[in-house]
Amino acid sequence: MNKRISTLVLTILLTIGGISANNVLDSLHLNARLGYAVGGTLPTHMGNEIRGINSFDPGLNFLIAAEATLPLDEHWSLHSGVRFELGGMDVDSRVKNYDIEVVRGEESLDGIFNGNVRIKSSQRRITLPIQAAYRFNRNWQLRGGAFMGWLTDRKFWGWAYDGYLREGSPVGPKILMGTEPGDRGDFDFGSNMRHMQWGIDVGADWMFHNRWGMYAELTYGLSGLFKSDFHSVQTLRPMYGSLGIIYHIR
Protein backbone atom coordinates (compact mmCIF):
# COMPACT_ATOMS: atom_id res chain seq x y z
CA MET A 1 0.00 0.00 0.00
CA ASN A 2 2.81 2.44 0.90
CA LYS A 3 4.50 1.73 -2.42
CA ARG A 4 1.23 2.41 -4.28
CA ILE A 5 0.71 5.69 -2.41
CA SER A 6 4.29 6.75 -3.07
CA THR A 7 3.93 5.91 -6.74
CA LEU A 8 0.67 7.87 -6.96
CA VAL A 9 2.16 10.94 -5.21
CA LEU A 10 5.22 10.83 -7.47
CA THR A 11 3.03 10.56 -10.56
CA ILE A 12 0.95 13.55 -9.45
CA LEU A 13 4.05 15.66 -8.73
CA LEU A 14 5.59 14.80 -12.08
CA THR A 15 2.33 15.63 -13.84
CA ILE A 16 2.06 19.01 -12.07
CA GLY A 17 5.71 19.71 -12.84
CA GLY A 18 5.17 18.84 -16.48
CA ILE A 19 2.14 21.09 -16.73
CA SER A 20 4.01 23.95 -15.02
CA ALA A 21 7.03 23.53 -17.28
CA ASN A 22 4.82 23.42 -20.36
CA ASN A 23 3.00 26.58 -19.25
CA VAL A 24 6.30 28.41 -18.77
CA LEU A 25 7.59 27.33 -22.17
CA ASP A 26 4.33 28.32 -23.85
CA SER A 27 4.46 31.83 -22.33
CA LEU A 28 8.06 32.58 -23.28
CA HIS A 29 8.73 35.28 -25.88
CA LEU A 30 11.80 34.51 -28.00
CA ASN A 31 13.86 37.21 -29.74
CA ALA A 32 17.06 37.52 -31.75
CA ARG A 33 19.25 40.63 -31.62
CA LEU A 34 21.97 42.04 -33.82
CA GLY A 35 23.75 45.18 -32.64
CA TYR A 36 26.76 47.44 -32.97
CA ALA A 37 28.55 48.90 -29.94
CA VAL A 38 30.65 52.04 -29.50
CA GLY A 39 32.93 52.36 -26.49
CA GLY A 40 35.95 50.56 -25.16
CA THR A 41 38.01 49.71 -22.14
CA LEU A 42 38.22 53.05 -20.37
CA PRO A 43 39.78 54.33 -17.12
CA THR A 44 37.52 54.48 -14.08
CA HIS A 45 38.53 58.12 -13.70
CA MET A 46 39.87 60.23 -16.56
CA GLY A 47 42.65 61.78 -14.47
CA ASN A 48 45.26 64.37 -15.26
CA GLU A 49 47.50 61.65 -16.75
CA ILE A 50 45.43 61.69 -19.96
CA ARG A 51 46.09 65.07 -21.58
CA GLY A 52 44.41 64.46 -24.92
CA ILE A 53 43.25 61.95 -27.52
CA ASN A 54 45.23 61.86 -30.76
CA SER A 55 42.93 59.31 -32.42
CA PHE A 56 40.25 56.79 -31.54
CA ASP A 57 38.97 53.85 -33.59
CA PRO A 58 36.13 51.88 -31.95
CA GLY A 59 36.74 48.91 -34.24
CA LEU A 60 34.17 46.32 -35.30
CA ASN A 61 32.15 45.81 -32.11
CA PHE A 62 29.00 43.80 -32.68
CA LEU A 63 26.80 41.35 -30.82
CA ILE A 64 24.51 38.50 -31.81
CA ALA A 65 22.01 37.28 -29.22
CA ALA A 66 19.25 34.74 -28.68
CA GLU A 67 17.09 35.87 -25.79
CA ALA A 68 13.87 34.96 -23.98
CA THR A 69 11.36 36.99 -21.99
CA LEU A 70 9.09 35.44 -19.33
CA PRO A 71 6.05 37.65 -18.55
CA LEU A 72 5.16 37.90 -14.85
CA ASP A 73 2.12 40.15 -15.21
CA GLU A 74 0.78 42.81 -17.57
CA HIS A 75 3.88 45.01 -17.25
CA TRP A 76 6.75 43.11 -15.60
CA SER A 77 8.83 40.29 -17.03
CA LEU A 78 12.18 38.53 -16.67
CA HIS A 79 14.68 38.73 -19.51
CA SER A 80 17.72 36.56 -20.22
CA GLY A 81 19.58 34.75 -22.99
CA VAL A 82 22.99 34.14 -24.53
CA ARG A 83 25.03 36.76 -26.37
CA PHE A 84 28.19 36.54 -28.44
CA GLU A 85 30.03 39.87 -28.34
CA LEU A 86 33.06 41.05 -30.30
CA GLY A 87 34.69 44.18 -28.91
CA GLY A 88 37.87 46.19 -29.18
CA MET A 89 39.41 49.59 -29.67
CA ASP A 90 42.48 51.44 -30.94
CA VAL A 91 43.21 54.65 -29.04
CA ASP A 92 46.23 56.95 -29.22
CA SER A 93 46.61 59.38 -26.29
CA ARG A 94 48.92 62.13 -25.04
CA VAL A 95 49.90 61.42 -21.44
CA LYS A 96 51.84 62.96 -18.59
CA ASN A 97 53.06 61.23 -15.43
CA TYR A 98 51.59 57.97 -16.72
CA ASP A 99 52.60 54.93 -14.66
CA ILE A 100 53.45 52.05 -17.02
CA GLU A 101 55.67 49.01 -17.52
CA VAL A 102 57.16 48.49 -21.00
CA VAL A 103 59.79 46.53 -22.89
CA ARG A 104 62.30 48.31 -25.14
CA GLY A 105 64.42 45.88 -27.10
CA GLU A 106 65.26 43.23 -24.51
CA GLU A 107 65.08 45.61 -21.54
CA SER A 108 62.11 45.79 -19.14
CA LEU A 109 61.38 49.28 -17.84
CA ASP A 110 58.94 50.41 -15.15
CA GLY A 111 58.32 54.05 -14.36
CA ILE A 112 56.54 57.32 -15.14
CA PHE A 113 56.08 58.15 -18.82
CA ASN A 114 55.49 61.46 -20.58
CA GLY A 115 54.63 61.40 -24.27
CA ASN A 116 52.19 59.32 -26.33
CA VAL A 117 50.66 55.92 -25.65
CA ARG A 118 48.83 53.78 -28.19
CA ILE A 119 46.58 51.01 -26.86
CA LYS A 120 44.87 48.28 -28.86
CA SER A 121 42.50 45.71 -27.43
CA SER A 122 40.40 42.86 -28.80
CA GLN A 123 37.90 40.68 -26.95
CA ARG A 124 35.43 37.93 -27.75
CA ARG A 125 32.90 37.31 -25.02
CA ILE A 126 29.99 34.99 -24.33
CA THR A 127 27.58 36.83 -22.05
CA LEU A 128 24.59 35.86 -19.92
CA PRO A 129 22.35 38.86 -19.09
CA ILE A 130 19.71 38.64 -16.35
CA GLN A 131 17.33 41.58 -16.43
CA ALA A 132 13.96 42.79 -15.22
CA ALA A 133 11.83 44.43 -17.93
CA TYR A 134 8.92 46.86 -17.61
CA ARG A 135 6.56 47.14 -20.58
CA PHE A 136 4.66 50.42 -20.96
CA ASN A 137 2.61 49.18 -23.91
CA ARG A 138 2.88 46.71 -26.78
CA ASN A 139 5.63 48.83 -28.42
CA TRP A 140 7.91 50.06 -25.61
CA GLN A 141 9.77 48.45 -22.73
CA LEU A 142 12.71 49.27 -20.45
CA ARG A 143 15.23 46.67 -19.22
CA GLY A 144 17.84 46.68 -16.50
CA GLY A 145 19.96 44.18 -14.61
CA ALA A 146 23.30 42.44 -14.45
CA PHE A 147 25.47 40.42 -16.80
CA MET A 148 28.25 37.88 -16.51
CA GLY A 149 30.59 37.16 -19.40
CA TRP A 150 33.41 34.79 -20.25
CA LEU A 151 36.24 35.95 -22.52
CA THR A 152 37.02 33.32 -25.11
CA ASP A 153 39.72 35.52 -26.67
CA ARG A 154 41.56 38.43 -25.00
CA LYS A 155 44.25 40.73 -26.32
CA PHE A 156 45.65 44.00 -24.98
CA TRP A 157 48.82 45.48 -26.43
CA GLY A 158 50.43 48.72 -27.54
CA TRP A 159 53.43 50.99 -27.12
CA ALA A 160 54.68 54.19 -25.49
CA TYR A 161 56.48 56.48 -27.96
CA ASP A 162 57.77 59.96 -28.74
CA GLY A 163 58.53 60.89 -25.14
CA TYR A 164 60.56 59.85 -22.13
CA LEU A 165 60.24 57.58 -19.12
CA ARG A 166 61.51 58.32 -15.62
CA GLU A 167 62.52 54.89 -14.38
CA GLY A 168 61.17 53.92 -10.96
CA SER A 169 59.84 57.35 -9.93
CA PRO A 170 59.12 60.85 -11.30
CA VAL A 171 62.74 61.82 -10.49
CA GLY A 172 64.39 58.60 -11.71
CA PRO A 173 66.81 58.26 -14.64
CA LYS A 174 65.42 59.74 -17.87
CA ILE A 175 65.07 57.27 -20.76
CA LEU A 176 64.07 58.58 -24.18
CA MET A 177 61.43 56.71 -26.19
CA GLY A 178 61.39 56.90 -29.98
CA THR A 179 58.70 56.04 -32.51
CA GLU A 180 60.06 52.89 -34.15
CA PRO A 181 60.15 49.28 -32.82
CA GLY A 182 63.26 48.86 -30.71
CA ASP A 183 63.27 52.55 -29.73
CA ARG A 184 59.77 52.78 -28.30
CA GLY A 185 58.41 50.95 -25.23
CA ASP A 186 56.15 48.01 -26.11
CA PHE A 187 53.72 46.13 -23.86
CA ASP A 188 51.46 43.10 -24.17
CA PHE A 189 49.13 42.50 -21.23
CA GLY A 190 46.66 40.05 -22.80
CA SER A 191 47.60 37.24 -20.41
CA ASN A 192 46.91 39.55 -17.44
CA MET A 193 43.26 40.11 -18.42
CA ARG A 194 40.42 38.46 -16.52
CA HIS A 195 38.61 35.56 -18.13
CA MET A 196 35.40 36.45 -16.28
CA GLN A 197 33.70 39.86 -16.46
CA TRP A 198 30.55 41.14 -14.80
CA GLY A 199 28.65 44.37 -14.56
CA ILE A 200 25.33 46.11 -15.13
CA ASP A 201 23.37 47.13 -18.21
CA VAL A 202 20.20 49.05 -19.00
CA GLY A 203 18.30 49.25 -22.25
CA ALA A 204 15.13 50.19 -24.09
CA ASP A 205 13.24 48.26 -26.79
CA TRP A 206 10.89 49.70 -29.41
CA MET A 207 8.82 47.30 -31.50
CA PHE A 208 7.64 49.17 -34.60
CA HIS A 209 6.27 45.98 -36.20
CA ASN A 210 4.87 42.65 -35.03
CA ARG A 211 8.22 41.04 -35.83
CA TRP A 212 10.77 43.86 -35.98
CA GLY A 213 12.07 46.39 -33.50
CA MET A 214 15.05 48.46 -32.43
CA TYR A 215 16.94 48.72 -29.15
CA ALA A 216 19.52 50.87 -27.34
CA GLU A 217 21.62 49.66 -24.41
CA LEU A 218 24.36 50.90 -22.06
CA THR A 219 26.85 48.47 -20.48
CA TYR A 220 29.22 49.19 -17.59
CA GLY A 221 31.69 46.64 -16.29
CA LEU A 222 32.04 46.45 -12.51
CA SER A 223 35.00 44.10 -12.79
CA GLY A 224 38.28 45.63 -13.91
CA LEU A 225 39.67 44.48 -17.23
CA PHE A 226 42.78 43.06 -15.54
CA LYS A 227 43.35 40.66 -12.66
CA SER A 228 43.38 42.21 -9.19
CA ASP A 229 47.14 41.65 -8.69
CA PHE A 230 48.07 43.45 -11.93
CA HIS A 231 49.21 47.07 -11.58
CA SER A 232 51.21 47.89 -14.73
CA VAL A 233 48.45 50.20 -16.02
CA GLN A 234 45.60 51.99 -14.29
CA THR A 235 42.25 50.27 -13.70
CA LEU A 236 40.25 49.91 -16.92
CA ARG A 237 36.62 48.81 -17.28
CA PRO A 238 34.54 47.85 -20.32
CA MET A 239 32.00 50.58 -21.13
CA TYR A 240 29.79 50.41 -24.23
CA GLY A 241 26.71 51.89 -25.73
CA SER A 242 25.00 49.77 -28.40
CA LEU A 243 22.26 50.12 -31.00
CA GLY A 244 20.66 47.36 -32.99
CA ILE A 245 17.64 45.53 -34.34
CA ILE A 246 15.31 42.97 -32.77
CA TYR A 247 13.54 40.11 -34.52
CA HIS A 248 10.60 38.64 -32.61
CA ILE A 249 10.59 34.87 -33.18
CA ARG A 250 7.46 34.14 -31.18
PDB file of N, CA and C in Angstrom, residues 34-96:
ATOM      1  N   LEU A  34      20.720  41.754 -33.139  1.00  0.00           N
ATOM      2  CA  LEU A  34      21.969  42.040 -33.822  1.00  0.00           C
ATOM      3  C   LEU A  34      22.270  43.509 -33.580  1.00  0.00           C
ATOM      4  N   GLY A  35      23.457  43.807 -33.002  1.00  0.00           N
ATOM      5  CA  GLY A  35      23.752  45.181 -32.636  1.00  0.00           C
ATOM      6  C   GLY A  35      25.187  45.571 -32.898  1.00  0.00           C
ATOM      7  N   TYR A  36      25.422  46.881 -32.828  1.00  0.00           N
ATOM      8  CA  TYR A  36      26.764  47.444 -32.973  1.00  0.00           C
ATOM      9  C   TYR A  36      27.026  48.325 -31.764  1.00  0.00           C
ATOM     10  N   ALA A  37      28.208  48.182 -31.174  1.00  0.00           N
ATOM     11  CA  ALA A  37      28.546  48.902 -29.945  1.00  0.00           C
ATOM     12  C   ALA A  37      29.668  49.898 -30.189  1.00  0.00           C
ATOM     13  N   VAL A  38      29.604  51.029 -29.495  1.00  0.00           N
ATOM     14  CA  VAL A  38      30.655  52.042 -29.497  1.00  0.00           C
ATOM     15  C   VAL A  38      31.101  52.246 -28.059  1.00  0.00           C
ATOM     16  N   GLY A  39      32.387  52.201 -27.829  1.00  0.00           N
ATOM     17  CA  GLY A  39      32.927  52.363 -26.489  1.00  0.00           C
ATOM     18  C   GLY A  39      34.309  51.772 -26.428  1.00  0.00           C
ATOM     19  N   GLY A  40      34.633  51.174 -25.298  1.00  0.00           N
ATOM     20  CA  GLY A  40      35.946  50.565 -25.160  1.00  0.00           C
ATOM     21  C   GLY A  40      36.259  50.246 -23.730  1.00  0.00           C
ATOM     22  N   THR A  41      37.524  49.951 -23.487  1.00  0.00           N
ATOM     23  CA  THR A  41      38.010  49.710 -22.136  1.00  0.00           C
ATOM     24  C   THR A  41      38.607  51.015 -21.643  1.00  0.00           C
ATOM     25  N   LEU A  42      37.885  51.685 -20.753  1.00  0.00           N
ATOM     26  CA  LEU A  42      38.215  53.049 -20.372  1.00  0.00           C
ATOM     27  C   LEU A  42      38.611  53.134 -18.906  1.00  0.00           C
ATOM     28  N   PRO A  43      39.410  54.159 -18.536  1.00  0.00           N
ATOM     29  CA  PRO A  43      39.781  54.328 -17.124  1.00  0.00           C
ATOM     30  C   PRO A  43      38.562  54.630 -16.273  1.00  0.00           C
ATOM     31  N   THR A  44      38.607  54.172 -15.009  1.00  0.00           N
ATOM     32  CA  THR A  44      37.525  54.475 -14.081  1.00  0.00           C
ATOM     33  C   THR A  44      37.388  55.980 -13.895  1.00  0.00           C
ATOM     34  N   HIS A  45      38.511  56.662 -13.789  1.00  0.00           N
ATOM     35  CA  HIS A  45      38.527  58.117 -13.695  1.00  0.00           C
ATOM     36  C   HIS A  45      39.487  58.661 -14.752  1.00  0.00           C
ATOM     37  N   MET A  46      39.016  59.602 -15.557  1.00  0.00           N
ATOM     38  CA  MET A  46      39.871  60.233 -16.557  1.00  0.00           C
ATOM     39  C   MET A  46      40.692  61.300 -15.855  1.00  0.00           C
ATOM     40  N   GLY A  47      41.834  60.888 -15.276  1.00  0.00           N
ATOM     41  CA  GLY A  47      42.649  61.778 -14.470  1.00  0.00           C
ATOM     42  C   GLY A  47      43.513  62.696 -15.299  1.00  0.00           C
ATOM     43  N   ASN A  48      44.389  63.422 -14.594  1.00  0.00           N
ATOM     44  CA  ASN A  48      45.264  64.374 -15.261  1.00  0.00           C
ATOM     45  C   ASN A  48      46.324  63.686 -16.107  1.00  0.00           C
ATOM     46  N   GLU A  49      46.495  62.353 -15.948  1.00  0.00           N
ATOM     47  CA  GLU A  49      47.498  61.648 -16.748  1.00  0.00           C
ATOM     48  C   GLU A  49      47.159  61.676 -18.234  1.00  0.00           C
ATOM     49  N   ILE A  50      45.866  61.650 -18.560  1.00  0.00           N
ATOM     50  CA  ILE A  50      45.432  61.690 -19.958  1.00  0.00           C
ATOM     51  C   ILE A  50      45.244  63.146 -20.355  1.00  0.00           C
ATOM     52  N   ARG A  51      46.138  63.654 -21.196  1.00  0.00           N
ATOM     53  CA  ARG A  51      46.094  65.069 -21.576  1.00  0.00           C
ATOM     54  C   ARG A  51      45.355  65.310 -22.884  1.00  0.00           C
ATOM     55  N   GLY A  52      45.135  64.276 -23.671  1.00  0.00           N
ATOM     56  CA  GLY A  52      44.415  64.458 -24.923  1.00  0.00           C
ATOM     57  C   GLY A  52      44.360  63.166 -25.718  1.00  0.00           C
ATOM     58  N   ILE A  53      43.418  63.119 -26.658  1.00  0.00           N
ATOM     59  CA  ILE A  53      43.248  61.946 -27.524  1.00  0.00           C
ATOM     60  C   ILE A  53      43.711  62.316 -28.932  1.00  0.00           C
ATOM     61  N   ASN A  54      44.750  61.627 -29.394  1.00  0.00           N
ATOM     62  CA  ASN A  54      45.229  61.856 -30.756  1.00  0.00           C
ATOM     63  C   ASN A  54      44.308  61.224 -31.786  1.00  0.00           C
ATOM     64  N   SER A  55      43.846  60.008 -31.507  1.00  0.00           N
ATOM     65  CA  SER A  55      42.934  59.313 -32.424  1.00  0.00           C
ATOM     66  C   SER A  55      42.210  58.219 -31.652  1.00  0.00           C
ATOM     67  N   PHE A  56      41.036  57.860 -32.163  1.00  0.00           N
ATOM     68  CA  PHE A  56      40.249  56.793 -31.543  1.00  0.00           C
ATOM     69  C   PHE A  56      39.494  56.039 -32.620  1.00  0.00           C
ATOM     70  N   ASP A  57      39.676  54.721 -32.650  1.00  0.00           N
ATOM     71  CA  ASP A  57      38.971  53.850 -33.587  1.00  0.00           C
ATOM     72  C   ASP A  57      38.227  52.802 -32.775  1.00  0.00           C
ATOM     73  N   PRO A  58      36.884  52.835 -32.758  1.00  0.00           N
ATOM     74  CA  PRO A  58      36.134  51.877 -31.945  1.00  0.00           C
ATOM     75  C   PRO A  58      36.210  50.454 -32.458  1.00  0.00           C
ATOM     76  N   GLY A  59      36.635  50.267 -33.706  1.00  0.00           N
ATOM     77  CA  GLY A  59      36.737  48.911 -34.239  1.00  0.00           C
ATOM     78  C   GLY A  59      35.386  48.327 -34.595  1.00  0.00           C
ATOM     79  N   LEU A  60      35.385  47.042 -34.928  1.00  0.00           N
ATOM     80  CA  LEU A  60      34.172  46.323 -35.304  1.00  0.00           C
ATOM     81  C   LEU A  60      33.619  45.633 -34.051  1.00  0.00           C
ATOM     82  N   ASN A  61      32.731  46.326 -33.356  1.00  0.00           N
ATOM     83  CA  ASN A  61      32.148  45.814 -32.113  1.00  0.00           C
ATOM     84  C   ASN A  61      30.686  45.464 -32.353  1.00  0.00           C
ATOM     85  N   PHE A  62      30.387  44.189 -32.436  1.00  0.00           N
ATOM     86  CA  PHE A  62      29.001  43.798 -32.677  1.00  0.00           C
ATOM     87  C   PHE A  62      28.606  42.672 -31.730  1.00  0.00           C
ATOM     88  N   LEU A  63      27.309  42.451 -31.636  1.00  0.00           N
ATOM     89  CA  LEU A  63      26.803  41.346 -30.824  1.00  0.00           C
ATOM     90  C   LEU A  63      25.684  40.636 -31.568  1.00  0.00           C
ATOM     91  N   ILE A  64      25.604  39.335 -31.335  1.00  0.00           N
ATOM     92  CA  ILE A  64      24.506  38.496 -31.810  1.00  0.00           C
ATOM     93  C   ILE A  64      23.930  37.798 -30.590  1.00  0.00           C
ATOM     94  N   ALA A  65      22.616  37.810 -30.438  1.00  0.00           N
ATOM     95  CA  ALA A  65      22.013  37.275 -29.225  1.00  0.00           C
ATOM     96  C   ALA A  65      20.749  36.487 -29.531  1.00  0.00           C
ATOM     97  N   ALA A  66      20.521  35.455 -28.734  1.00  0.00           N
ATOM     98  CA  ALA A  66      19.250  34.739 -28.685  1.00  0.00           C
ATOM     99  C   ALA A  66      18.731  34.888 -27.264  1.00  0.00           C
ATOM    100  N   GLU A  67      17.563  35.510 -27.113  1.00  0.00           N
ATOM    101  CA  GLU A  67      17.086  35.874 -25.790  1.00  0.00           C
ATOM    102  C   GLU A  67      15.621  35.496 -25.604  1.00  0.00           C
ATOM    103  N   ALA A  68      15.243  35.349 -24.327  1.00  0.00           N
ATOM    104  CA  ALA A  68      13.872  34.960 -23.982  1.00  0.00           C
ATOM    105  C   ALA A  68      13.338  35.885 -22.901  1.00  0.00           C
ATOM    106  N   THR A  69      12.052  36.163 -22.979  1.00  0.00           N
ATOM    107  CA  THR A  69      11.358  36.988 -21.992  1.00  0.00           C
ATOM    108  C   THR A  69      10.210  36.184 -21.392  1.00  0.00           C
ATOM    109  N   LEU A  70      10.157  36.145 -20.049  1.00  0.00           N
ATOM    110  CA  LEU A  70       9.089  35.438 -19.335  1.00  0.00           C
ATOM    111  C   LEU A  70       8.187  36.471 -18.668  1.00  0.00           C
ATOM    112  N   PRO A  71       6.961  36.688 -19.170  1.00  0.00           N
ATOM    113  CA  PRO A  71       6.045  37.653 -18.550  1.00  0.00           C
ATOM    114  C   PRO A  71       5.639  37.206 -17.147  1.00  0.00           C
ATOM    115  N   LEU A  72       5.620  38.161 -16.209  1.00  0.00           N
ATOM    116  CA  LEU A  72       5.163  37.903 -14.846  1.00  0.00           C
ATOM    117  C   LEU A  72       3.762  38.447 -14.617  1.00  0.00           C
ATOM    118  N   ASP A  73       3.477  39.590 -15.232  1.00  0.00           N
ATOM    119  CA  ASP A  73       2.125  40.150 -15.215  1.00  0.00           C
ATOM    120  C   ASP A  73       1.984  41.046 -16.447  1.00  0.00           C
ATOM    121  N   GLU A  74       1.051  41.983 -16.397  1.00  0.00           N
ATOM    122  CA  GLU A  74       0.781  42.811 -17.566  1.00  0.00           C
ATOM    123  C   GLU A  74       1.976  43.670 -17.965  1.00  0.00           C
ATOM    124  N   HIS A  75       2.777  44.080 -16.972  1.00  0.00           N
ATOM    125  CA  HIS A  75       3.876  45.009 -17.248  1.00  0.00           C
ATOM    126  C   HIS A  75       5.266  44.407 -17.020  1.00  0.00           C
ATOM    127  N   TRP A  76       5.418  43.584 -16.004  1.00  0.00           N
ATOM    128  CA  TRP A  76       6.746  43.111 -15.604  1.00  0.00           C
ATOM    129  C   TRP A  76       7.078  41.752 -16.223  1.00  0.00           C
ATOM    130  N   SER A  77       8.368  41.565 -16.493  1.00  0.00           N
ATOM    131  CA  SER A  77       8.833  40.286 -17.027  1.00  0.00           C
ATOM    132  C   SER A  77      10.303  40.101 -16.679  1.00  0.00           C
ATOM    133  N   LEU A  78      10.772  38.860 -16.830  1.00  0.00           N
ATOM    134  CA  LEU A  78      12.182  38.526 -16.669  1.00  0.00           C
ATOM    135  C   LEU A  78      12.793  38.307 -18.048  1.00  0.00           C
ATOM    136  N   HIS A  79      14.034  38.744 -18.194  1.00  0.00           N
ATOM    137  CA  HIS A  79      14.678  38.735 -19.509  1.00  0.00           C
ATOM    138  C   HIS A  79      16.073  38.136 -19.379  1.00  0.00           C
ATOM    139  N   SER A  80      16.388  37.154 -20.245  1.00  0.00           N
ATOM    140  CA  SER A  80      17.717  36.558 -20.222  1.00  0.00           C
ATOM    141  C   SER A  80      18.013  35.960 -21.601  1.00  0.00           C
ATOM    142  N   GLY A  81      19.199  35.351 -21.725  1.00  0.00           N
ATOM    143  CA  GLY A  81      19.576  34.754 -22.994  1.00  0.00           C
ATOM    144  C   GLY A  81      21.069  34.526 -23.065  1.00  0.00           C
ATOM    145  N   VAL A  82      21.560  34.345 -24.277  1.00  0.00           N
ATOM    146  CA  VAL A  82      22.985  34.142 -24.529  1.00  0.00           C
ATOM    147  C   VAL A  82      23.409  35.094 -25.639  1.00  0.00           C
ATOM    148  N   ARG A  83      24.518  35.814 -25.395  1.00  0.00           N
ATOM    149  CA  ARG A  83      25.028  36.764 -26.373  1.00  0.00           C
ATOM    150  C   ARG A  83      26.473  36.412 -26.739  1.00  0.00           C
ATOM    151  N   PHE A  84      26.802  36.597 -28.001  1.00  0.00           N
ATOM    152  CA  PHE A  84      28.194  36.542 -28.444  1.00  0.00           C
ATOM    153  C   PHE A  84      28.597  37.954 -28.821  1.00  0.00           C
ATOM    154  N   GLU A  85      29.615  38.486 -28.154  1.00  0.00           N
ATOM    155  CA  GLU A  85      30.028  39.869 -28.343  1.00  0.00           C
ATOM    156  C   GLU A  85      31.477  39.941 -28.810  1.00  0.00           C
ATOM    157  N   LEU A  86      31.714  40.780 -29.794  1.00  0.00           N
ATOM    158  CA  LEU A  86      33.055  41.045 -30.297  1.00  0.00           C
ATOM    159  C   LEU A  86      33.346  42.519 -30.056  1.00  0.00           C
ATOM    160  N   GLY A  87      34.395  42.799 -29.257  1.00  0.00           N
ATOM    161  CA  GLY A  87      34.692  44.184 -28.906  1.00  0.00           C
ATOM    162  C   GLY A  87      36.171  44.486 -29.015  1.00  0.00           C
ATOM    163  N   GLY A  88      36.480  45.767 -29.105  1.00  0.00           N
ATOM    164  CA  GLY A  88      37.865  46.187 -29.183  1.00  0.00           C
ATOM    165  C   GLY A  88      37.960  47.680 -29.377  1.00  0.00           C
ATOM    166  N   MET A  89      39.191  48.178 -29.442  1.00  0.00           N
ATOM    167  CA  MET A  89      39.410  49.594 -29.675  1.00  0.00           C
ATOM    168  C   MET A  89      40.873  49.815 -30.054  1.00  0.00           C
ATOM    169  N   ASP A  90      41.144  50.999 -30.614  1.00  0.00           N
ATOM    170  CA  ASP A  90      42.481  51.444 -30.942  1.00  0.00           C
ATOM    171  C   ASP A  90      42.522  52.920 -30.604  1.00  0.00           C
ATOM    172  N   VAL A  91      43.200  53.269 -29.503  1.00  0.00           N
ATOM    173  CA  VAL A  91      43.213  54.648 -29.037  1.00  0.00           C
ATOM    174  C   VAL A  91      44.656  55.116 -28.863  1.00  0.00           C
ATOM    175  N   ASP A  92      44.917  56.333 -29.321  1.00  0.00           N
ATOM    176  CA  ASP A  92      46.233  56.954 -29.217  1.00  0.00           C
ATOM    177  C   ASP A  92      46.074  58.219 -28.370  1.00  0.00           C
ATOM    178  N   SER A  93      46.798  58.296 -27.239  1.00  0.00           N
ATOM    179  CA  SER A  93      46.609  59.383 -26.285  1.00  0.00           C
ATOM    180  C   SER A  93      47.917  60.097 -25.979  1.00  0.00           C
ATOM    181  N   ARG A  94      47.807  61.370 -25.623  1.00  0.00           N
ATOM    182  CA  ARG A  94      48.915  62.127 -25.044  1.00  0.00           C
ATOM    183  C   ARG A  94      48.820  62.023 -23.530  1.00  0.00           C
ATOM    184  N   VAL A  95      49.924  61.668 -22.892  1.00  0.00           N
ATOM    185  CA  VAL A  95      49.895  61.422 -21.444  1.00  0.00           C
ATOM    186  C   VAL A  95      51.020  62.169 -20.745  1.00  0.00           C
ATOM    187  N   LYS A  96      50.821  62.367 -19.443  1.00  0.00           N
ATOM    188  CA  LYS A  96      51.838  62.962 -18.593  1.00  0.00           C
ATOM    189  C   LYS A  96      51.790  62.289 -17.233  1.00  0.00           C
TER     190      LYS A  96
END
